[in-house]
Coordinates of C-alpha atoms and ligand atoms in Angstrom, one line a residue:
M32 CA -32.1 -121.5 44.0
I33 CA -31.2 -124.8 42.3
T34 CA -27.7 -126.0 43.1
D35 CA -25.4 -128.0 40.9
L36 CA -25.7 -131.2 43.0
N37 CA -29.5 -131.0 43.0
R38 CA -29.4 -130.6 39.3
Q39 CA -27.2 -133.6 38.7
L40 CA -29.3 -135.8 41.0
A41 CA -32.5 -134.6 39.3
R42 CA -31.1 -135.5 35.9
I43 CA -29.9 -138.9 37.0
F44 CA -33.3 -139.6 38.5
R45 CA -35.1 -138.4 35.4
E46 CA -32.9 -140.7 33.3
M47 CA -33.6 -143.6 35.7
S48 CA -37.3 -143.0 35.4
A49 CA -37.0 -143.0 31.6
M50 CA -35.0 -146.2 31.7
Y51 CA -37.6 -147.9 34.0
T52 CA -40.4 -146.7 31.7
Y53 CA -38.5 -148.2 28.8
I54 CA -38.1 -151.5 30.5
G55 CA -41.9 -151.7 30.8
N56 CA -45.0 -152.1 32.8
A57 CA -43.5 -154.3 35.5
E58 CA -41.2 -151.4 36.5
R59 CA -43.9 -148.6 36.3
F60 CA -43.8 -148.0 40.1
R61 CA -40.1 -147.5 40.1
A62 CA -40.4 -145.2 37.0
L63 CA -43.0 -143.2 38.9
A64 CA -40.9 -143.1 42.2
Y65 CA -37.9 -141.8 40.3
Q66 CA -40.0 -139.2 38.5
H67 CA -41.3 -138.0 41.8
A68 CA -37.8 -137.9 43.3
A69 CA -36.5 -135.9 40.3
Q70 CA -39.3 -133.4 40.7
A71 CA -38.8 -133.2 44.4
I72 CA -35.1 -132.5 44.1
S73 CA -35.5 -129.9 41.4
G74 CA -38.1 -128.3 43.6
L75 CA -35.8 -127.9 46.6
T76 CA -34.7 -124.4 47.6
Q77 CA -31.6 -125.7 49.5
D78 CA -28.8 -128.0 48.6
V79 CA -29.8 -131.6 49.1
T80 CA -26.7 -132.2 51.4
R81 CA -28.4 -129.9 54.0
Y82 CA -31.2 -132.5 54.3
V83 CA -28.8 -135.4 54.5
E84 CA -26.8 -133.6 57.3
S85 CA -30.0 -132.8 59.3
G86 CA -31.4 -136.3 58.7
T87 CA -34.5 -134.9 57.1
L88 CA -34.1 -136.3 53.6
E89 CA -37.1 -138.6 53.8
D90 CA -39.3 -135.8 55.1
I91 CA -39.1 -134.2 51.6
P92 CA -42.4 -135.0 49.9
G93 CA -41.5 -137.2 46.9
I94 CA -38.4 -138.8 48.4
G95 CA -38.8 -142.3 49.8
E96 CA -36.5 -144.8 51.5
H97 CA -35.0 -146.1 48.3
T98 CA -34.5 -142.8 46.6
A99 CA -33.0 -141.4 49.8
D100 CA -30.4 -144.2 49.8
K101 CA -29.5 -143.4 46.2
I102 CA -29.0 -139.7 47.1
K103 CA -26.7 -140.6 50.0
E104 CA -24.8 -143.1 47.7
Y105 CA -24.2 -140.4 45.2
I106 CA -23.0 -137.9 47.8
H107 CA -20.6 -140.4 49.3
T108 CA -19.3 -142.2 46.2
G109 CA -20.0 -139.8 43.3
K110 CA -22.1 -142.3 41.5
I111 CA -25.2 -144.5 41.8
E112 CA -24.5 -148.2 41.1
K113 CA -28.0 -149.1 40.0
Y114 CA -27.9 -146.2 37.4
E115 CA -24.6 -147.5 36.0
V116 CA -26.1 -151.0 35.7
L117 CA -29.3 -149.8 34.0
K118 CA -27.3 -147.7 31.6
K119 CA -25.7 -150.9 30.2
S120 CA -29.1 -152.6 29.6
V121 CA -31.0 -149.9 27.8
P122 CA -30.0 -147.7 24.8
L123 CA -29.7 -144.5 26.9
E124 CA -29.0 -142.3 24.0
L125 CA -32.4 -143.2 22.5
L126 CA -34.1 -142.3 25.7
D127 CA -33.3 -138.7 25.2
M128 CA -36.1 -138.9 22.6
I129 CA -38.7 -140.1 25.0
D130 CA -40.0 -136.5 25.5
I131 CA -40.5 -135.9 21.7
R132 CA -44.0 -136.2 20.7
G133 CA -44.7 -139.6 19.0
F134 CA -41.6 -141.2 20.5
G135 CA -42.9 -143.0 23.6
P136 CA -41.0 -145.8 25.3
Q137 CA -43.0 -148.5 23.5
S138 CA -42.2 -147.0 20.1
L139 CA -38.5 -146.6 20.9
K140 CA -38.3 -150.1 22.1
A141 CA -39.8 -151.5 18.9
I142 CA -37.4 -149.5 16.8
H143 CA -34.4 -150.5 18.9
E144 CA -35.3 -154.2 19.0
N145 CA -36.4 -154.6 15.4
L146 CA -34.1 -152.2 13.6
H147 CA -31.3 -152.1 16.1
A148 CA -31.1 -148.3 16.2
Q149 CA -28.6 -147.1 18.8
T150 CA -28.6 -143.3 18.3
Q151 CA -31.0 -140.5 17.6
E152 CA -29.5 -140.0 14.2
E153 CA -30.1 -143.6 13.3
V154 CA -33.8 -143.4 14.4
I155 CA -34.3 -140.3 12.4
S156 CA -32.8 -141.8 9.2
L157 CA -34.9 -145.0 9.7
L158 CA -37.9 -142.8 10.0
V159 CA -37.1 -140.7 6.9
D160 CA -36.2 -143.7 4.7
G161 CA -39.5 -145.4 5.5
S162 CA -38.1 -148.4 7.4
I163 CA -40.1 -147.5 10.5
A164 CA -43.3 -147.3 8.5
K165 CA -42.9 -151.0 7.7
L166 CA -42.9 -152.0 11.4
K167 CA -46.0 -153.5 12.9
G168 CA -48.0 -150.8 14.7
F169 CA -46.5 -147.9 12.8
G170 CA -49.2 -146.7 10.5
K171 CA -49.2 -143.5 8.4
A172 CA -50.8 -141.4 11.1
K173 CA -48.3 -142.6 13.7
V174 CA -45.3 -141.9 11.4
D175 CA -46.7 -138.5 10.5
N176 CA -47.1 -137.7 14.1
M177 CA -43.5 -138.7 14.8
L178 CA -42.3 -136.5 11.9
R179 CA -44.2 -133.5 13.3
G180 CA -42.9 -134.2 16.7
L181 CA -39.3 -134.1 15.4
K182 CA -40.0 -130.8 13.6
L183 CA -41.3 -129.3 16.9
H184 CA -38.4 -130.6 18.8
K185 CA -36.0 -128.8 16.5
V186 CA -36.9 -125.5 18.1
V187 CA -35.5 -126.6 21.5
E188 CA -32.6 -128.3 19.9
E189 CA -31.4 -125.2 18.1
R190 CA -32.5 -122.6 20.6
M191 CA -32.6 -122.4 24.4
L192 CA -35.7 -121.8 26.5
L193 CA -35.5 -118.3 28.0
W194 CA -35.4 -119.8 31.5
D195 CA -32.3 -121.9 30.8
A196 CA -30.6 -119.1 28.9
L197 CA -31.1 -116.7 31.8
R198 CA -29.3 -119.1 34.1
Y199 CA -26.4 -119.7 31.7
G200 CA -26.2 -116.0 31.1
E201 CA -26.1 -115.1 34.8
K202 CA -23.3 -117.7 35.2
V203 CA -21.2 -116.2 32.4
K204 CA -21.8 -112.7 33.8
S205 CA -20.8 -113.6 37.3
R206 CA -17.7 -115.2 36.1
L207 CA -16.8 -112.2 34.0
M208 CA -17.3 -110.0 37.1
S209 CA -14.3 -111.6 38.6
I210 CA -12.0 -110.5 35.8
P211 CA -10.5 -107.3 37.2
Q212 CA -9.9 -105.5 33.9
I213 CA -13.6 -105.3 33.1
I214 CA -15.4 -102.0 33.8
H215 CA -19.0 -102.7 32.7
I216 CA -20.8 -106.0 31.8
E217 CA -24.3 -106.5 30.4
L218 CA -26.1 -109.4 28.8
A219 CA -27.3 -108.2 25.4
G220 CA -29.1 -109.7 22.3
S221 CA -32.4 -111.6 22.6
L222 CA -31.6 -112.5 26.2
R223 CA -31.7 -108.8 27.3
R224 CA -35.0 -108.5 25.3
K225 CA -36.3 -111.6 27.0
K226 CA -37.4 -113.4 23.9
E227 CA -39.1 -116.8 24.7
T228 CA -36.3 -118.7 23.0
I229 CA -32.6 -117.7 22.7
G230 CA -30.3 -118.6 19.9
D231 CA -27.0 -117.6 21.5
I232 CA -25.9 -115.6 24.5
D233 CA -24.5 -112.2 23.8
V234 CA -22.4 -110.3 26.4
L235 CA -21.0 -106.9 26.1
V236 CA -18.1 -105.6 28.2
S237 CA -16.1 -102.5 28.4
C238 CA -12.5 -102.3 29.3
K239 CA -9.4 -100.2 28.7
L240 CA -7.7 -100.8 25.3
E241 CA -4.4 -102.0 27.0
D242 CA -6.3 -104.5 29.1
R243 CA -8.2 -106.2 26.3
K244 CA -5.8 -109.0 25.6
K245 CA -5.5 -110.1 29.2
M246 CA -9.3 -109.9 29.7
L247 CA -10.1 -111.9 26.5
T248 CA -7.5 -114.6 27.5
A249 CA -9.1 -114.9 30.9
F250 CA -12.5 -115.3 29.2
T251 CA -11.6 -117.9 26.6
T252 CA -9.5 -120.1 28.8
S253 CA -11.9 -120.3 31.7
T254 CA -12.8 -123.7 33.0
D255 CA -16.4 -123.7 31.8
V256 CA -15.3 -123.2 28.1
K257 CA -15.5 -126.2 25.9
T258 CA -14.3 -124.8 22.7
R259 CA -13.0 -121.4 21.6
L260 CA -14.7 -120.6 18.3
A261 CA -13.1 -117.3 17.4
S262 CA -11.3 -114.4 19.1
G263 CA -9.9 -111.1 18.1
L264 CA -9.3 -107.9 20.1
S265 CA -12.9 -106.8 20.0
K266 CA -14.7 -110.0 20.3
A267 CA -14.6 -113.7 21.2
S268 CA -17.0 -116.6 20.8
I269 CA -16.9 -119.8 22.9
L270 CA -19.0 -122.9 23.5
L271 CA -20.0 -123.6 27.1
K272 CA -19.1 -126.9 28.5
E273 CA -22.3 -127.4 30.4
T274 CA -24.6 -126.9 27.5
N275 CA -22.7 -126.8 24.3
R276 CA -24.2 -123.4 23.7
Q277 CA -22.5 -120.4 22.1
V278 CA -21.6 -117.2 23.9
D279 CA -20.6 -114.1 21.9
L280 CA -18.5 -111.6 23.8
R281 CA -17.9 -108.1 22.5
V282 CA -15.5 -105.6 23.9
V283 CA -15.8 -101.9 23.6
N284 CA -14.3 -98.7 25.0
E285 CA -16.1 -97.1 28.0
E286 CA -17.2 -94.0 26.0
E287 CA -18.9 -96.2 23.4
W288 CA -20.8 -98.2 26.0
G289 CA -24.3 -96.9 25.4
A290 CA -24.1 -97.0 21.6
A291 CA -22.7 -100.5 21.6
L292 CA -25.2 -101.8 24.2
L293 CA -28.1 -100.5 22.0
Y294 CA -26.6 -102.0 18.9
F295 CA -25.9 -105.5 20.4
T296 CA -29.2 -105.6 22.2
G297 CA -31.1 -105.4 18.9
S298 CA -33.4 -106.4 17.7
K299 CA -31.9 -106.0 14.3
E300 CA -35.2 -104.6 13.0
H301 CA -35.4 -102.0 15.8
N302 CA -31.8 -100.9 15.0
I303 CA -32.4 -100.6 11.3
H304 CA -35.5 -98.6 11.8
L305 CA -33.7 -96.3 14.3
R306 CA -30.9 -95.8 11.9
T307 CA -33.3 -94.9 9.0
I308 CA -35.0 -92.2 11.2
A309 CA -31.6 -90.9 12.3
K310 CA -30.5 -90.5 8.7
D311 CA -33.6 -88.4 7.9
R312 CA -32.5 -86.1 10.7
G313 CA -28.9 -85.8 9.4
L314 CA -27.5 -88.1 12.1
K315 CA -25.6 -91.4 11.9
V316 CA -25.8 -94.0 14.6
N317 CA -23.7 -97.2 14.9
E318 CA -22.1 -99.3 17.6
Y319 CA -19.5 -96.5 18.3
G320 CA -21.8 -93.6 18.9
V321 CA -24.0 -90.9 17.3
F322 CA -22.4 -88.7 14.6
R323 CA -23.5 -85.6 12.7
M324 CA -23.5 -86.5 9.0
S325 CA -22.4 -83.1 7.7
D326 CA -19.0 -83.2 9.4
D327 CA -18.8 -86.6 11.1
K328 CA -18.6 -84.9 14.5
R329 CA -19.3 -87.4 17.3
L330 CA -22.2 -86.2 19.5
G331 CA -22.2 -88.9 22.1
G332 CA -22.9 -92.5 22.9
K333 CA -21.8 -93.2 26.5
T334 CA -25.2 -94.3 27.7
E335 CA -28.3 -95.7 25.9
Q336 CA -30.3 -92.9 27.3
E337 CA -28.0 -90.4 25.6
V338 CA -28.2 -92.1 22.2
Y339 CA -32.0 -92.2 22.2
E340 CA -32.2 -88.6 23.3
L341 CA -29.8 -87.3 20.7
L342 CA -31.9 -89.0 18.1
G343 CA -35.1 -87.4 19.5
F344 CA -36.5 -90.5 21.4
Q345 CA -37.3 -91.5 24.9
W346 CA -35.3 -94.5 26.3
I347 CA -37.1 -97.7 25.3
P348 CA -37.0 -100.8 27.6
P349 CA -35.2 -103.7 25.8
E350 CA -38.3 -105.9 26.1
M351 CA -40.1 -103.6 23.7
R352 CA -37.4 -103.3 21.0
E353 CA -39.0 -105.5 18.3
D354 CA -40.0 -102.7 15.8
T355 CA -43.7 -103.2 16.4
G356 CA -44.5 -99.5 17.0
E357 CA -42.3 -98.8 20.0
L358 CA -40.3 -96.1 18.2
E359 CA -43.4 -94.2 17.3
L360 CA -44.5 -94.3 20.9
S361 CA -41.1 -93.2 22.1
E362 CA -41.1 -90.3 19.7
R363 CA -44.3 -89.1 21.3
K364 CA -42.8 -89.7 24.8
K365 CA -45.5 -92.3 25.4
I366 CA -43.5 -95.3 26.5
P367 CA -45.7 -97.0 29.1
E368 CA -44.4 -97.8 32.6
L369 CA -44.1 -101.5 32.2
I370 CA -45.1 -103.9 35.0
Q371 CA -42.2 -105.0 37.3
L372 CA -41.7 -108.1 39.4
N373 CA -42.1 -106.0 42.5
D374 CA -45.6 -105.1 41.5
I375 CA -46.8 -108.6 41.8
R376 CA -48.8 -109.2 45.0
G377 CA -49.8 -112.9 44.7
D378 CA -49.7 -116.1 42.7
L379 CA -53.0 -117.6 41.6
H380 CA -51.9 -120.9 40.1
I381 CA -50.3 -123.2 42.6
H382 CA -50.6 -127.0 43.0
S383 CA -50.3 -128.7 46.4
N384 CA -49.8 -132.4 47.3
S385 CA -53.6 -132.7 47.2
S386 CA -53.1 -133.2 43.5
D387 CA -49.7 -133.4 41.7
G388 CA -47.7 -130.8 43.7
L389 CA -45.0 -131.7 46.2
N390 CA -45.9 -129.5 49.2
S391 CA -48.7 -129.6 51.7
V392 CA -51.0 -126.6 52.4
E393 CA -49.0 -125.7 55.5
E394 CA -45.6 -126.0 53.8
L395 CA -46.8 -123.6 51.1
A396 CA -48.2 -121.2 53.6
R397 CA -45.0 -121.2 55.6
Y398 CA -42.9 -120.9 52.5
V399 CA -44.8 -117.8 51.3
L400 CA -44.8 -116.1 54.7
E401 CA -41.1 -116.6 55.1
N402 CA -39.8 -116.1 51.6
R403 CA -42.2 -113.9 49.5
R404 CA -43.8 -110.6 49.9
Y405 CA -47.1 -111.9 48.6
E406 CA -50.4 -111.0 50.1
Y407 CA -52.1 -114.2 48.7
I408 CA -51.6 -117.4 46.9
A409 CA -54.5 -119.5 45.5
L410 CA -54.3 -123.3 45.5
T411 CA -55.5 -124.5 42.2
D412 CA -55.3 -128.3 42.3
H413 CA -56.6 -130.5 39.5
S414 CA -60.1 -131.7 39.2
K415 CA -61.2 -135.3 39.0
S416 CA -60.7 -136.0 35.2
E417 CA -57.0 -135.5 35.7
R418 CA -56.6 -138.9 37.2
I419 CA -52.8 -139.3 36.6
A420 CA -52.3 -135.9 38.2
G421 CA -54.3 -136.9 41.3
G422 CA -57.3 -134.7 40.5
M423 CA -59.9 -134.3 43.2
D424 CA -63.6 -134.6 43.3
E425 CA -66.0 -132.1 45.0
A426 CA -65.5 -133.7 48.4
G427 CA -61.7 -133.5 48.1
F428 CA -61.9 -129.7 47.4
L429 CA -64.2 -129.2 50.4
K430 CA -61.7 -131.1 52.6
Q431 CA -58.9 -128.9 51.3
V432 CA -61.0 -125.8 52.2
Q433 CA -61.1 -127.1 55.8
E434 CA -57.4 -127.7 55.7
I435 CA -56.7 -124.2 54.5
R436 CA -58.9 -122.8 57.3
A437 CA -57.0 -124.9 59.9
V438 CA -53.6 -123.7 58.6
T439 CA -54.8 -120.1 58.5
K440 CA -55.8 -120.4 62.1
K441 CA -52.6 -122.1 63.2
L442 CA -50.3 -119.6 61.5
G443 CA -52.5 -116.6 62.3
K444 CA -52.1 -115.4 58.7
D445 CA -54.7 -115.5 55.9
V446 CA -52.5 -115.9 52.9
V447 CA -53.7 -119.2 51.3
K448 CA -56.9 -118.9 49.3
S449 CA -58.9 -121.8 48.1
G450 CA -59.3 -122.6 44.4
A451 CA -59.3 -125.1 41.6
E452 CA -57.8 -125.7 38.2
V453 CA -60.9 -127.2 36.8
D454 CA -60.8 -129.1 33.5
I455 CA -62.8 -127.9 30.5
L456 CA -64.2 -131.2 29.3
S457 CA -64.6 -132.0 25.6
D458 CA -68.2 -130.8 25.4
G459 CA -67.2 -127.5 27.0
S460 CA -68.7 -128.3 30.4
L461 CA -66.6 -128.2 33.6
D462 CA -65.3 -131.1 35.6
L463 CA -66.7 -129.8 38.9
T464 CA -70.3 -128.7 39.9
N465 CA -71.2 -125.0 40.1
E466 CA -72.2 -125.6 43.7
L467 CA -68.6 -126.4 44.5
L468 CA -67.0 -123.7 42.3
S469 CA -69.2 -121.1 44.0
Q470 CA -67.6 -121.9 47.3
L471 CA -64.0 -121.5 46.3
D472 CA -62.0 -118.2 46.1
W473 CA -60.4 -118.5 42.7
I474 CA -61.3 -120.7 39.7
C475 CA -58.9 -121.3 36.8
A476 CA -60.4 -123.3 33.9
S477 CA -58.0 -125.2 31.6
I478 CA -58.1 -127.6 28.7
H479 CA -55.9 -130.7 29.4
S480 CA -57.2 -133.1 26.8
G481 CA -59.0 -133.2 23.5
F482 CA -56.8 -130.5 22.0
T483 CA -58.2 -130.8 18.5
K484 CA -61.9 -130.4 19.5
D485 CA -63.7 -127.1 19.2
I486 CA -61.3 -125.3 21.4
T487 CA -62.8 -121.8 20.7
E488 CA -66.3 -122.9 21.7
R489 CA -65.0 -124.7 24.8
I490 CA -63.1 -121.7 26.0
I491 CA -66.0 -119.4 25.4
Q492 CA -68.4 -121.7 27.2
A493 CA -66.0 -121.7 30.2
C494 CA -65.9 -117.9 30.1
E495 CA -69.6 -117.9 30.4
N496 CA -69.6 -119.9 33.6
P497 CA -70.2 -117.3 36.4
F498 CA -67.5 -118.8 38.7
V499 CA -64.6 -119.2 36.3
C500 CA -62.2 -116.3 37.0
C501 CA -59.5 -117.2 34.5
I502 CA -58.6 -119.4 31.5
G503 CA -55.4 -121.3 32.3
H504 CA -52.6 -121.8 29.7
P505 CA -55.0 -120.8 26.9
T506 CA -53.2 -122.1 23.8
G507 CA -52.0 -125.4 25.4
R508 CA -48.6 -125.2 23.6
L509 CA -45.5 -126.8 25.0
I510 CA -42.4 -125.3 23.5
G511 CA -40.7 -128.0 21.4
K512 CA -43.4 -130.5 22.2
R513 CA -46.9 -129.4 21.3
E514 CA -48.2 -126.8 19.0
A515 CA -50.6 -124.0 20.1
C516 CA -54.3 -124.9 19.6
K517 CA -55.9 -123.2 16.7
V518 CA -58.3 -120.7 18.3
D519 CA -60.3 -117.8 17.0
W520 CA -58.8 -115.4 19.4
K521 CA -60.9 -112.4 18.4
R522 CA -64.0 -114.3 19.6
V523 CA -62.3 -115.5 22.8
F524 CA -61.1 -112.0 23.7
K525 CA -64.6 -110.7 23.1
A526 CA -66.1 -113.3 25.4
A527 CA -63.5 -112.8 28.0
K528 CA -64.0 -109.1 28.1
E529 CA -67.8 -109.3 28.1
T530 CA -68.0 -111.9 30.8
G531 CA -65.2 -110.4 33.0
T532 CA -62.9 -113.4 32.7
A533 CA -59.1 -113.1 32.8
L534 CA -56.7 -114.9 30.6
E535 CA -53.6 -116.5 32.1
I536 CA -50.0 -115.8 31.3
N537 CA -48.8 -119.2 32.5
A538 CA -45.1 -118.7 33.5
Q539 CA -43.9 -122.3 33.3
P540 CA -40.7 -122.2 31.2
E541 CA -42.0 -124.6 28.5
R542 CA -45.4 -123.1 28.4
M543 CA -45.1 -119.3 28.5
D544 CA -48.8 -119.3 27.5
V545 CA -50.3 -117.0 26.4
N546 CA -47.1 -115.7 24.7
D547 CA -46.0 -112.1 24.3
A548 CA -47.9 -111.4 21.0
L549 CA -51.2 -112.8 22.2
A550 CA -50.9 -111.1 25.6
H551 CA -50.4 -107.8 23.7
E552 CA -53.5 -108.5 21.6
A553 CA -55.6 -109.5 24.7
K554 CA -54.5 -106.3 26.4
N555 CA -55.5 -104.2 23.4
A556 CA -58.8 -105.9 23.4
G557 CA -59.4 -104.9 27.0
V558 CA -58.9 -108.3 28.5
K559 CA -57.4 -108.6 32.0
L560 CA -54.4 -110.9 32.3
V561 CA -53.2 -113.0 35.3
I562 CA -49.6 -114.2 35.7
G563 CA -49.5 -117.6 37.3
T564 CA -46.5 -119.9 37.9
D565 CA -48.4 -123.2 37.9
S566 CA -46.0 -124.1 40.7
H567 CA -45.8 -127.8 41.6
A568 CA -43.0 -127.1 44.2
T569 CA -41.8 -124.0 46.1
A570 CA -38.8 -123.6 43.8
H571 CA -41.2 -122.9 40.9
F572 CA -42.4 -119.7 42.5
D573 CA -39.4 -118.2 40.8
Y574 CA -41.1 -118.5 37.4
M575 CA -43.1 -115.4 38.2
E576 CA -40.2 -113.5 36.8
L577 CA -40.7 -115.2 33.4
G578 CA -44.3 -114.3 33.4
V579 CA -43.4 -110.7 34.1
F580 CA -41.0 -110.7 31.1
I581 CA -43.9 -111.9 28.8
A582 CA -46.1 -109.1 30.2
Q583 CA -43.3 -106.6 29.6
R584 CA -42.9 -107.8 26.0
A585 CA -46.7 -107.4 25.7
W586 CA -46.3 -103.7 26.8
C587 CA -48.4 -104.4 29.9
T588 CA -48.5 -102.0 32.8
S589 CA -49.5 -103.0 36.3
S590 CA -53.2 -102.1 35.6
D591 CA -53.3 -104.8 32.9
I592 CA -52.2 -107.6 35.3
L593 CA -54.8 -108.6 37.8
N594 CA -52.5 -110.1 40.4
S595 CA -50.6 -106.8 40.8
G596 CA -53.7 -105.8 42.7
S597 CA -54.6 -106.5 46.3
W598 CA -56.7 -109.5 47.4
N599 CA -59.6 -107.1 47.6
D600 CA -59.2 -106.2 44.0
I601 CA -59.4 -109.9 43.1
V602 CA -62.5 -110.3 45.1
Q603 CA -64.1 -107.3 43.3
F604 CA -63.1 -108.7 40.0
R605 CA -64.9 -112.0 40.9
K606 CA -67.9 -110.2 42.3
Y607 CA -68.2 -108.1 39.2
K608 CA -68.3 -111.2 37.0
R609 CA -70.8 -113.0 39.1
K610 CA -73.1 -109.9 39.1
R611 CA -72.8 -109.5 35.3
M612 CA -73.6 -113.2 34.8
G613 CA -76.7 -112.9 37.0
Y614 CA -75.4 -114.2 40.3
L615 CA -75.5 -111.6 43.0
N616 CA -74.1 -113.7 45.8
N617 CA -73.3 -117.3 46.7
K618 CA -76.7 -117.9 48.2
I619 CA -78.3 -119.3 45.1
A620 CA -79.9 -122.6 44.5
F621 CA -78.3 -124.9 41.9
Ligands
DGT784 P1 -30.9 -114.9 18.8 O1 -29.5 -115.0 19.2 O2 -31.2 -115.6 17.5 O3 -31.9 -115.3 19.9 O4 -31.2 -113.4 18.5 P2 -30.3 -112.1 18.8 O5 -31.2 -110.9 18.6 O6 -29.6 -112.2 20.0 O7 -29.3 -112.0 17.5 P3 -27.8 -112.2 17.4 O8 -27.2 -113.0 18.5 O9 -27.5 -112.7 16.0 O10 -27.2 -110.7 17.5 C1 -27.2 -110.0 18.6 C2 -27.6 -108.6 18.4 O11 -26.6 -107.9 17.5 C3 -28.8 -108.4 17.6 O12 -30.0 -108.4 18.4 C4 -28.7 -107.1 17.0 C5 -27.2 -107.0 16.7 N1 -27.0 -107.4 15.3 C6 -26.5 -108.5 14.8 N2 -26.4 -108.5 13.5 C7 -26.8 -107.3 13.1 C8 -27.0 -106.7 11.8 O13 -26.7 -107.2 10.7 N3 -27.4 -105.4 11.8 C9 -27.7 -104.8 13.0 N4 -28.2 -103.5 12.9 N5 -27.6 -105.3 14.2 C10 -27.2 -106.6 14.2
CA785 CA1 -28.1 -113.8 20.6
CA786 CA1 -24.8 -113.6 18.8
ZN787 ZN1 -52.9 -127.0 33.7

């Protein structure tokens, strides 16, 4: 749970970090300290005031004496003096661009100082009209890179990440629940289908005809509404204050609920296809119900189940409604039993403070034992090439294995497994020796640099290593920031299947990697998938839900997802691969 205060503080610290980065090298330690503090706060599972009250603020990994003082200052006075001062000395609005590819602090500084740009719009027009290309250090490749960065960024400017939209959606929903006239509420549209990005939030409610006016007034005049865009008696649209994002609310009568929910859930393509099939059967379906065409008699529409059944179909989970063959399956009553969050028995991608995570081994173990029903988690800290992320060498990993053993003994519970997220280097070799890899429980191999170089070959080479269990975030994309690598997926799937290597569904909100379409192809190619949260703090364990949504949109059942199995299943998976690749046990010479 991330509270409002935590979110505000994390945002301020992120901005302070960006401002110090902008100021330059002399302030790089401050920039880093505020970045860690921002991460620490967004990783908290309780409101930060709880730590202040109990005097344990500085015990939070990532919070130091100075950042702790700033937190207290904000709680007591509602602002941070240093932040206000900094804001006056740097063009804060420009700093919003720091995360866009090609717009690092040095570039922004040069643009600000030489061309006096103050706003994002000014920077963009200076880029487009060629003024920036004339600056020293801004060659053609650099400017092209900036233009591509802007194009990528457009996606997140115009659409929301699913993770953010889910939170806004839940807020809107819970507020609507307090309006007494409403009978049913459901989030609809792409949010209900769990698409990876969301254009606007659609909400459907049912209420009595005579209550509509009161209900709609309550909705459009609520405190979190910034602007009312439109309102009638059956719908209203508003912009949310917090995010400037649109919410479309539709109101229907209770007996129309199912037909309307189906209609407003979409996708449009699914609906159109469904209507065409219905027509062939002499039936008409719209947002009000199902009707017989010959005499317009209404046959039903109170529940989605009823609508689908009247048309000759099995109910279809919203995540599958993209018109990619689900109607054909449903007609044959062959809709799979999709994997559910409850099926997940462990998380195999976790970072501890041995590399760039926030929590110690013991903290992670205690957190899981107290808060999750997991049977296992695997620590997959970075390997030595990832210097900025605190990557470890072989000796570091061996030390961590000892630490895990000690924690297991102390807590009397064997929940933390050893592992590594080992870098796939630019020549396709791995960043850690086989001798070490063979001693760890779970190996995830990932590409973190050299994204343009022979990705297909490098992934295949990693699959061929007997100790690699899984390829992490296989496409490397970051939504809005970095494109997916160009990879010959057919060859990768073949190698993964033949070697017994899994592919990861990385559940970080910006990654969602592999995505739904690729996960679906991988599943069809017989490749096992693993959902990993890539957690760097305990709050990130919640991302598992996102990974499950991707798997559902890929039509996966629990048998497609390795970590819906027990730890013994994972061990068997690992054994199978080692055997296949010619290693029968760990007792081999290297
Ligand atoms: P988004 O907002 O771009 O992420 O995508 P959606 O799918 O939420 O699209 P949106 O908000 O325009 O409309 C919500 C749902 O309403 C959509 O999924 C299906 C339904 N819908 C909207 N326009 C049409 C239409 O012209 N025909 C049909 N059959 N359904 C529509
Ligand atoms: Ca929508
Ligand atoms: Ca809409
Ligand atoms: Zn990674």
